[in-house]
């Protein structure tokens, strides 16, 4: 049975909206892609309400279809944690809140994702590894509240898990290097599950390059290509990192199982399109 999903990838300055339709077993079609020139910064400012209403007006075309959101703030806070093995998903949030109380000064000012880390061979059987990722609760909470009034709102959170889920159904490592203005991240997933995750806040391009080169030199990715994405992943940066590491760096693009209809449109950047499409795919899975 064919299903469709709306997804919005909201970064600091723009929002990319896509409509993805399942067209068969593991095949999908993007039928629409639009860009709103307002993101988290605008939606948290004095005109935040106006920007959120603009997003709602764009979504009105698909009022009866489910909506998923992913956020890409300028930077996040990360905290490795260990939870009792097989903790039910409905109890994970409570454990995250406890950890947040120790880690943050004002818990209510933050939202969080708990990213399950694939079990290592030497990991204690009674514990599950989690990477807690904290991001500002506003404007995310206000956006979600606004959309819930008229739309069926589904998954909401950071874009990292949807990107990692692109490896679902594979047995080979899927390494992703994210290069942004204020952070760099490197994670490796297999069959949709992350086994390795590193995140560094950075101050400049030199720190970004150092992180990338350090991680790729001791990479857990094997001999396959490393997929590179992010607003700072320009050709010159990739060339410099490749020269220092000899890794096979490739831009992260739309998965081959997703085609586009004529006239669907494109996003402002490949990074934003991939984040929106991957958010839709995770919601459809």
Short mmCIF file of C-alpha atoms in Angstrom, two decimals:
data_model
loop_
_atom_site.label_atom_id
_atom_site.label_comp_id
_atom_site.label_asym_id
_atom_site.label_seq_id
_atom_site.Cartn_x
_atom_site.Cartn_y
_atom_site.Cartn_z
CA UNK A 1 0.00 0.00 0.00
CA UNK A 2 1.42 3.37 -1.03
CA UNK A 3 2.00 5.94 1.72
CA UNK A 4 3.28 9.48 1.68
CA UNK A 5 5.18 11.47 4.28
CA UNK A 6 5.95 15.16 4.70
CA UNK A 7 9.26 16.04 6.35
CA UNK A 8 10.80 19.37 7.32
CA UNK A 9 14.55 19.74 7.89
CA UNK A 10 15.05 22.93 9.88
CA UNK A 11 18.57 24.31 10.19
CA UNK A 12 19.76 27.68 11.50
CA UNK A 13 18.74 29.68 8.43
CA UNK A 14 16.43 27.62 6.21
CA UNK A 15 13.71 24.99 6.28
CA UNK A 16 13.56 22.34 3.57
CA UNK A 17 10.17 20.67 3.09
CA UNK A 18 9.82 17.43 1.12
CA UNK A 19 7.01 15.06 0.30
CA UNK A 20 8.17 11.47 -0.14
CA UNK A 21 5.92 8.67 -1.32
CA UNK A 22 6.58 4.94 -0.98
CA UNK A 23 6.27 3.32 -4.40
CA UNK A 24 7.06 -0.29 -3.60
CA UNK A 25 9.33 -2.44 -1.50
CA UNK A 26 12.24 -0.21 -0.47
CA UNK A 27 11.58 2.28 -3.27
CA UNK A 28 10.42 5.86 -2.86
CA UNK A 29 9.66 8.97 -4.89
CA UNK A 30 10.15 12.57 -3.85
CA UNK A 31 7.20 14.43 -5.33
CA UNK A 32 7.88 17.87 -3.85
CA UNK A 33 10.77 19.88 -2.41
CA UNK A 34 10.47 23.46 -1.24
CA UNK A 35 12.69 25.81 0.74
CA UNK A 36 11.55 28.38 3.28
CA UNK A 37 14.17 31.07 3.89
CA UNK A 38 13.65 30.95 7.65
CA UNK A 39 15.13 28.50 10.10
CA UNK A 40 15.74 28.08 13.82
CA UNK A 41 17.29 31.53 14.19
CA UNK A 42 14.32 33.33 12.64
CA UNK A 43 11.78 31.16 14.45
CA UNK A 44 13.34 31.95 17.81
CA UNK A 45 13.53 35.70 17.15
CA UNK A 46 10.91 38.46 17.46
CA UNK A 47 9.28 37.33 14.20
CA UNK A 48 9.29 33.68 15.16
CA UNK A 49 5.51 33.37 15.12
CA UNK A 50 5.36 34.79 11.60
CA UNK A 51 8.00 32.34 10.34
CA UNK A 52 6.19 29.39 11.93
CA UNK A 53 2.91 30.47 10.33
CA UNK A 54 4.66 30.66 6.96
CA UNK A 55 5.75 27.06 7.39
CA UNK A 56 2.18 26.08 8.27
CA UNK A 57 0.88 27.81 5.14
CA UNK A 58 3.27 25.79 2.95
CA UNK A 59 2.20 22.56 4.63
CA UNK A 60 -1.47 23.35 4.08
CA UNK A 61 -1.22 21.71 0.65
CA UNK A 62 -0.85 18.34 2.41
CA UNK A 63 -3.02 18.93 5.47
CA UNK A 64 -4.14 15.29 5.73
CA UNK A 65 -0.64 13.79 5.53
CA UNK A 66 1.70 13.09 8.47
CA UNK A 67 4.58 15.48 9.17
CA UNK A 68 8.01 14.69 10.64
CA UNK A 69 10.57 17.26 11.77
CA UNK A 70 14.35 17.22 12.08
CA UNK A 71 16.42 19.99 13.60
CA UNK A 72 19.99 21.01 12.79
CA UNK A 73 20.98 23.65 15.34
CA UNK A 74 24.33 25.42 15.10
CA UNK A 75 25.68 23.20 17.85
CA UNK A 76 24.54 20.60 20.35
CA UNK A 77 25.77 19.16 23.65
CA UNK A 78 26.56 15.45 23.90
CA UNK A 79 26.77 13.12 26.89
CA UNK A 80 27.60 9.38 26.79
CA UNK A 81 25.37 7.42 29.15
CA UNK A 82 24.66 3.86 30.22
CA UNK A 83 21.10 2.71 30.87
CA UNK A 84 19.84 -0.66 32.13
CA UNK A 85 19.65 -3.12 29.26
CA UNK A 86 16.33 -3.38 27.41
CA UNK A 87 14.85 -0.32 29.11
CA UNK A 88 11.41 0.29 27.50
CA UNK A 89 11.37 3.26 25.14
CA UNK A 90 8.70 5.01 27.21
CA UNK A 91 11.10 5.08 30.20
CA UNK A 92 14.13 6.35 28.26
CA UNK A 93 12.92 9.96 28.40
CA UNK A 94 12.71 9.87 32.18
CA UNK A 95 16.28 8.58 32.43
CA UNK A 96 17.42 11.30 30.03
CA UNK A 97 15.75 13.91 32.21
CA UNK A 98 17.64 12.64 35.25
CA UNK A 99 20.94 12.82 33.35
CA UNK A 100 20.03 16.30 32.10
CA UNK A 101 19.50 17.44 35.68
CA UNK A 102 23.12 16.61 36.50
CA UNK A 103 24.53 17.89 33.21
CA UNK A 104 22.63 21.13 32.55
CA UNK A 105 21.86 24.22 34.61
CA UNK A 106 18.33 24.73 33.28
CA UNK A 107 16.79 21.46 32.14
CA UNK A 108 13.62 23.10 30.82
CA UNK A 109 15.63 25.10 28.29
CA UNK A 110 16.75 21.92 26.54
CA UNK A 111 15.31 19.10 24.48
CA UNK A 112 17.14 15.85 23.87
CA UNK A 113 17.54 12.77 21.72
CA UNK A 114 18.81 9.43 23.04
CA UNK A 115 20.78 7.67 20.33
CA UNK A 116 21.27 3.96 20.97
CA UNK A 117 24.85 2.83 20.36
CA UNK A 118 25.34 -0.68 18.99
CA UNK A 119 26.60 -3.09 21.61
CA UNK A 120 30.36 -3.69 21.68
CA UNK A 121 31.74 -7.22 22.26
CA UNK A 122 33.21 -6.28 25.66
CA UNK A 123 30.16 -4.31 26.83
CA UNK A 124 28.51 -5.41 30.11
CA UNK A 125 25.38 -7.41 29.32
CA UNK A 126 23.30 -5.51 31.87
CA UNK A 127 23.89 -2.10 30.25
CA UNK A 128 23.01 -0.41 26.96
CA UNK A 129 25.10 2.46 25.64
CA UNK A 130 23.36 5.70 24.71
CA UNK A 131 24.59 8.99 23.30
CA UNK A 132 22.45 11.78 24.72
CA UNK A 133 22.28 14.82 22.47
CA UNK A 134 20.91 18.07 23.89
CA UNK A 135 19.66 21.02 21.86
CA UNK A 136 17.70 24.19 22.78
CA UNK A 137 14.03 23.44 23.43
CA UNK A 138 13.05 26.67 21.70
CA UNK A 139 11.96 27.27 19.05
CA UNK A 140 11.45 23.50 18.62
CA UNK A 141 8.66 23.28 21.23
CA UNK A 142 6.82 26.27 19.77
CA UNK A 143 7.07 24.91 16.22
CA UNK A 144 5.69 21.55 17.31
CA UNK A 145 2.88 23.18 19.30
CA UNK A 146 1.88 25.27 16.28
CA UNK A 147 1.88 22.31 13.89
CA UNK A 148 -0.03 20.02 16.23
CA UNK A 149 -3.05 22.30 15.97
CA UNK A 150 -3.68 21.35 12.34
CA UNK A 151 -1.38 18.50 11.37
CA UNK A 152 -0.60 14.92 12.31
CA UNK A 153 2.87 15.44 13.78
CA UNK A 154 5.09 12.39 14.07
CA UNK A 155 8.77 12.04 14.87
CA UNK A 156 10.70 15.17 15.93
CA UNK A 157 14.38 15.40 16.79
CA UNK A 158 17.88 15.98 15.52
CA UNK A 159 18.83 14.93 11.99
CA UNK A 160 21.60 12.54 13.06
CA UNK A 161 19.52 9.41 13.60
CA UNK A 162 17.68 9.77 10.25
CA UNK A 163 21.04 10.07 8.46
CA UNK A 164 22.38 6.98 10.23
CA UNK A 165 19.20 5.09 9.30
CA UNK A 166 20.16 5.44 5.63
CA UNK A 167 22.34 2.37 6.21
CA UNK A 168 19.30 0.21 7.04
CA UNK A 169 19.37 -3.09 5.18
CA UNK A 170 23.13 -3.02 4.64
CA UNK A 171 25.93 -5.08 6.16
CA UNK A 172 28.79 -2.73 5.30
CA UNK A 173 29.87 0.21 7.50
CA UNK A 174 28.28 3.53 6.53
CA UNK A 175 30.63 6.29 7.77
CA UNK A 176 29.41 9.89 7.75
CA UNK A 177 31.59 12.94 8.34
CA UNK A 178 29.61 16.10 9.16
CA UNK A 179 31.40 19.41 8.78
CA UNK A 180 29.56 22.47 10.09
CA UNK A 181 30.67 25.98 11.01
CA UNK A 182 30.58 25.34 14.76
CA UNK A 183 30.95 21.57 15.06
CA UNK A 184 32.23 18.46 13.37
CA UNK A 185 30.88 14.95 13.86
CA UNK A 186 31.83 11.49 12.67
CA UNK A 187 29.69 8.41 13.04
CA UNK A 188 29.60 4.93 11.55
CA UNK A 189 26.43 2.87 11.27
CA UNK A 190 25.60 -0.60 9.99
CA UNK A 191 22.04 -1.65 9.17
CA UNK A 192 20.73 1.62 10.59
CA UNK A 193 22.47 1.32 13.97
CA UNK A 194 25.35 3.52 15.08
CA UNK A 195 28.38 1.72 16.48
CA UNK A 196 30.76 4.68 16.63
CA UNK A 197 30.02 8.34 17.32
CA UNK A 198 32.25 11.37 17.93
CA UNK A 199 31.30 15.05 18.15
CA UNK A 200 33.54 18.10 18.53
CA UNK A 201 32.51 21.75 18.99
CA UNK A 202 34.96 23.85 16.97
CA UNK A 203 36.03 27.48 16.75
CA UNK A 204 37.53 27.61 13.27
CA UNK A 205 38.38 25.70 10.11
CA UNK A 206 41.71 24.50 11.47
CA UNK A 207 39.99 22.74 14.37
CA UNK A 208 37.47 21.26 11.94
CA UNK A 209 40.23 19.86 9.73
CA UNK A 210 42.11 18.50 12.74
CA UNK A 211 39.05 16.62 13.97
CA UNK A 212 38.33 15.16 10.54
CA UNK A 213 41.91 14.08 9.91
CA UNK A 214 42.28 12.60 13.41
CA UNK A 215 39.07 10.60 13.12
CA UNK A 216 39.65 9.35 9.60
CA UNK A 217 43.26 8.37 10.30
CA UNK A 218 42.04 5.91 12.92
CA UNK A 219 38.72 5.28 11.20
CA UNK A 220 36.38 2.49 12.17
CA UNK A 221 34.89 2.66 8.69
CA UNK A 222 36.92 0.02 6.90
CA UNK A 223 38.06 0.54 3.32
CA UNK A 224 34.81 1.89 1.86
CA UNK A 225 33.95 5.50 1.03
CA UNK A 226 33.35 8.09 3.72
CA UNK A 227 30.23 10.16 3.06
CA UNK A 228 30.74 13.86 3.74
CA UNK A 229 27.97 16.37 4.44
CA UNK A 230 27.37 19.71 6.13
CA UNK A 231 27.43 23.41 5.34
CA UNK A 232 31.25 23.54 5.67
CA UNK A 233 31.87 20.49 3.47
CA UNK A 234 33.09 22.43 0.45
CA UNK A 235 35.33 21.07 -2.30
CA UNK A 236 38.49 22.72 -0.97
CA UNK A 237 38.00 21.32 2.53
CA UNK A 238 37.32 17.82 1.20
CA UNK A 239 40.41 18.01 -1.02
CA UNK A 240 42.58 19.02 1.93
CA UNK A 241 41.25 16.24 4.18
CA UNK A 242 41.58 13.65 1.43
CA UNK A 243 45.20 14.64 0.84
CA UNK A 244 46.04 14.15 4.52
CA UNK A 245 44.16 10.88 5.02
CA UNK A 246 44.01 9.18 1.59
CA UNK A 247 40.39 8.32 2.38
CA UNK A 248 37.81 7.98 -0.36
CA UNK A 249 35.61 10.98 0.44
CA UNK A 250 32.27 11.30 -1.34
CA UNK A 251 29.49 13.88 -0.93
CA UNK A 252 26.45 12.43 0.81
CA UNK A 253 23.55 12.55 -1.61
CA UNK A 254 19.97 11.36 -1.93
CA UNK A 255 19.85 7.53 -1.69
CA UNK A 256 19.50 5.71 -5.01
CA UNK A 257 16.25 4.13 -3.84
CA UNK A 258 14.66 7.60 -3.86
CA UNK A 259 13.75 9.05 -7.25
CA UNK A 260 12.24 12.45 -8.02
CA UNK A 261 9.26 13.32 -10.15
CA UNK A 262 9.62 15.94 -12.84
CA UNK A 263 8.99 19.33 -11.32
CA UNK A 264 9.51 18.17 -7.73
CA UNK A 265 12.02 20.95 -7.17
CA UNK A 266 15.27 21.00 -5.21
CA UNK A 267 16.46 22.33 -1.88
CA UNK A 268 18.83 25.19 -1.25
CA UNK A 269 21.62 22.68 -0.58
CA UNK A 270 22.19 18.96 -0.91
CA UNK A 271 22.80 18.79 2.85
CA UNK A 272 19.32 20.12 3.65
CA UNK A 273 17.67 17.90 1.04
CA UNK A 274 19.36 14.77 2.38
CA UNK A 275 18.31 15.62 5.94
CA UNK A 276 14.71 16.18 4.90
CA UNK A 277 14.51 13.03 2.76
CA UNK A 278 16.19 10.87 5.42
CA UNK A 279 13.70 12.21 8.00
CA UNK A 280 10.83 11.19 5.73
CA UNK A 281 12.33 7.74 5.14
CA UNK A 282 12.74 7.11 8.87
CA UNK A 283 9.11 8.11 9.45
CA UNK A 284 7.99 5.75 6.68
CA UNK A 285 10.04 2.82 7.99
#
